[in-house]
Amino acid sequence: MEGKTKFAFIGNSHIAYWPLESYFPQWECRNYGVPGEGLDYVERFHEDVSDSYVVIQFGTNDIYHLNTENMDVYVERYVKAVSAILSRGTYLFCIFPRNDFMDSTAVNRFIALLNEKIRKKIEEETNVVYLDVFDKFLLNDRVKLELTNDA
């Protein structure tokens, strides 16, 4: 694959199940997505991807353990973990919205607040490109059905 631009994709199932070769045949893609993973995985990520552009998306699985009291500590760890991955350039997707809670509207408001804190810190402290696609996933405060595996 000499001559192709290298991309490493890191994160949870959103990355793991992305058919990268179908979407990006012009790139050499390495998929480091692991279903069910979150911040702990990104903090211990140790692959050398310094010769690649990196795309990261995670945090969805961490929502189960977060609240307003531990949010700021999580944001600090999140930005530090993303920043620690050396690359030619890093693109960070926001945490995606969820539908699997009894009150997904409240959960998605929480995720939106969390994303805003992450975005602000990323933009102030790093050269990471933050990709805010959160609202693109929603219709009437719920994830669009056509964007889910079980639609």
C-alpha positions as CSV (number, residue, x, y, z in Angstrom):
1,M,0.0,0.0,0.0
2,E,2.9,2.3,-0.6
3,G,1.9,5.8,-1.5
4,K,-1.5,5.7,0.2
5,T,-2.1,8.1,3.0
6,K,-2.3,6.3,6.3
7,F,-5.2,6.6,8.7
8,A,-5.7,5.0,12.1
9,F,-9.2,4.8,13.5
10,I,-9.4,4.4,17.3
11,G,-12.4,4.0,19.5
12,N,-15.4,1.9,20.4
13,S,-17.9,-0.1,18.3
14,H,-18.7,3.0,16.2
15,I,-15.2,2.7,14.8
16,A,-14.9,-1.1,15.0
17,Y,-17.9,-1.8,12.8
18,W,-17.2,1.0,10.3
19,P,-16.4,-0.6,6.9
20,L,-13.4,1.6,6.3
21,E,-12.1,0.0,3.1
22,S,-15.6,0.5,1.5
23,Y,-15.7,4.2,2.5
24,F,-12.0,5.1,2.1
25,P,-10.4,2.9,-0.6
26,Q,-7.9,5.7,-1.4
27,W,-6.4,5.4,2.1
28,E,-4.5,2.7,4.0
29,C,-6.8,2.3,7.0
30,R,-6.0,0.6,10.3
31,N,-8.9,-0.1,12.6
32,Y,-8.3,0.0,16.3
33,G,-11.9,0.1,17.3
34,V,-13.0,-2.2,20.1
35,P,-16.7,-2.7,20.9
36,G,-17.7,-1.7,24.5
37,E,-14.5,0.3,25.1
38,G,-14.2,3.9,26.2
39,L,-11.7,6.2,28.0
40,D,-9.7,3.5,29.7
41,Y,-8.9,1.9,26.3
42,V,-7.8,5.2,24.8
43,E,-5.7,6.0,27.9
44,R,-3.8,2.7,27.5
45,F,-3.6,2.8,23.7
46,H,0.0,2.1,22.8
47,E,0.2,1.4,19.0
48,D,2.6,3.5,17.1
49,V,0.4,5.6,14.7
50,S,2.8,8.5,14.4
51,D,3.0,8.0,10.6
52,S,-0.8,8.3,10.3
53,Y,-3.6,10.7,10.5
54,V,-5.9,9.5,13.4
55,V,-9.7,9.5,13.7
56,I,-11.0,9.0,17.2
57,Q,-14.5,8.4,18.5
58,F,-15.4,7.1,22.0
59,G,-17.2,8.1,25.2
60,T,-20.6,6.6,24.5
61,N,-19.9,3.6,26.7
62,D,-18.6,5.8,29.5
63,I,-21.9,7.6,29.8
64,Y,-23.2,4.9,32.2
65,H,-20.6,6.0,34.8
66,L,-20.8,9.8,34.5
67,N,-22.7,12.5,36.2
68,T,-22.3,16.3,36.8
69,E,-20.0,15.6,39.8
70,N,-17.4,13.6,37.9
71,M,-17.8,15.3,34.5
72,D,-14.9,17.7,34.8
73,V,-12.4,15.0,35.9
74,Y,-13.6,12.9,32.9
75,V,-13.1,15.8,30.5
76,E,-9.5,16.3,31.8
77,R,-8.7,12.6,31.3
78,Y,-10.4,12.5,27.9
79,V,-8.4,15.4,26.5
80,K,-5.2,14.1,28.0
81,A,-5.8,10.7,26.4
82,V,-6.6,12.1,23.0
83,S,-3.6,14.4,23.1
84,A,-1.2,11.6,24.1
85,I,-1.7,9.8,20.8
86,L,1.0,11.0,18.5
87,S,0.0,11.4,14.8
88,R,0.4,13.4,11.7
89,G,-3.0,15.0,12.6
90,T,-5.9,14.0,14.8
91,Y,-9.6,14.3,14.2
92,L,-11.9,13.7,17.2
93,F,-15.6,13.0,16.7
94,C,-17.9,14.2,19.5
95,I,-19.6,11.7,21.7
96,F,-22.6,10.5,19.8
97,P,-26.2,10.7,21.2
98,R,-28.0,7.7,22.6
99,N,-31.5,6.2,22.4
100,D,-31.2,3.4,24.9
101,F,-32.2,5.1,28.1
102,M,-35.7,5.6,29.4
103,D,-35.3,9.4,29.1
104,S,-32.9,9.8,26.2
105,T,-33.7,13.5,25.9
106,A,-32.2,14.1,29.4
107,V,-29.2,11.8,28.6
108,N,-28.6,13.5,25.3
109,R,-28.7,16.9,27.0
110,F,-26.0,15.6,29.3
111,I,-24.0,14.3,26.4
112,A,-24.3,17.7,24.7
113,L,-23.0,19.5,27.8
114,L,-20.2,17.0,28.1
115,N,-19.3,17.5,24.4
116,E,-19.3,21.2,24.8
117,K,-16.8,21.0,27.7
118,I,-14.6,18.6,25.7
119,R,-14.8,20.8,22.5
120,K,-13.8,23.9,24.5
121,K,-10.8,22.2,26.1
122,I,-9.7,20.5,22.9
123,E,-9.8,23.8,21.0
124,E,-8.0,25.7,23.8
125,E,-5.2,23.2,24.5
126,T,-4.6,21.1,21.4
127,N,-4.3,21.1,17.7
128,V,-6.9,18.3,17.4
129,V,-9.7,19.0,14.9
130,Y,-13.0,18.5,16.7
131,L,-15.8,17.1,14.6
132,D,-19.2,18.1,16.1
133,V,-21.8,16.0,14.4
134,F,-24.0,15.5,17.4
135,D,-27.1,17.4,16.0
136,K,-26.8,15.6,12.7
137,F,-27.7,12.3,14.4
138,L,-30.9,13.6,16.0
139,L,-34.5,14.0,15.0
140,N,-36.9,15.2,17.7
141,D,-34.2,14.6,20.4
142,R,-33.8,11.0,19.4
143,V,-31.2,9.3,17.2
144,K,-32.5,9.0,13.7
145,L,-33.7,5.4,13.2
146,E,-31.9,5.0,9.8
147,L,-28.6,5.6,11.7
148,T,-29.1,2.6,14.0
149,N,-28.3,-1.0,13.3
150,D,-31.7,-2.2,14.3
151,A,-33.8,0.4,12.4
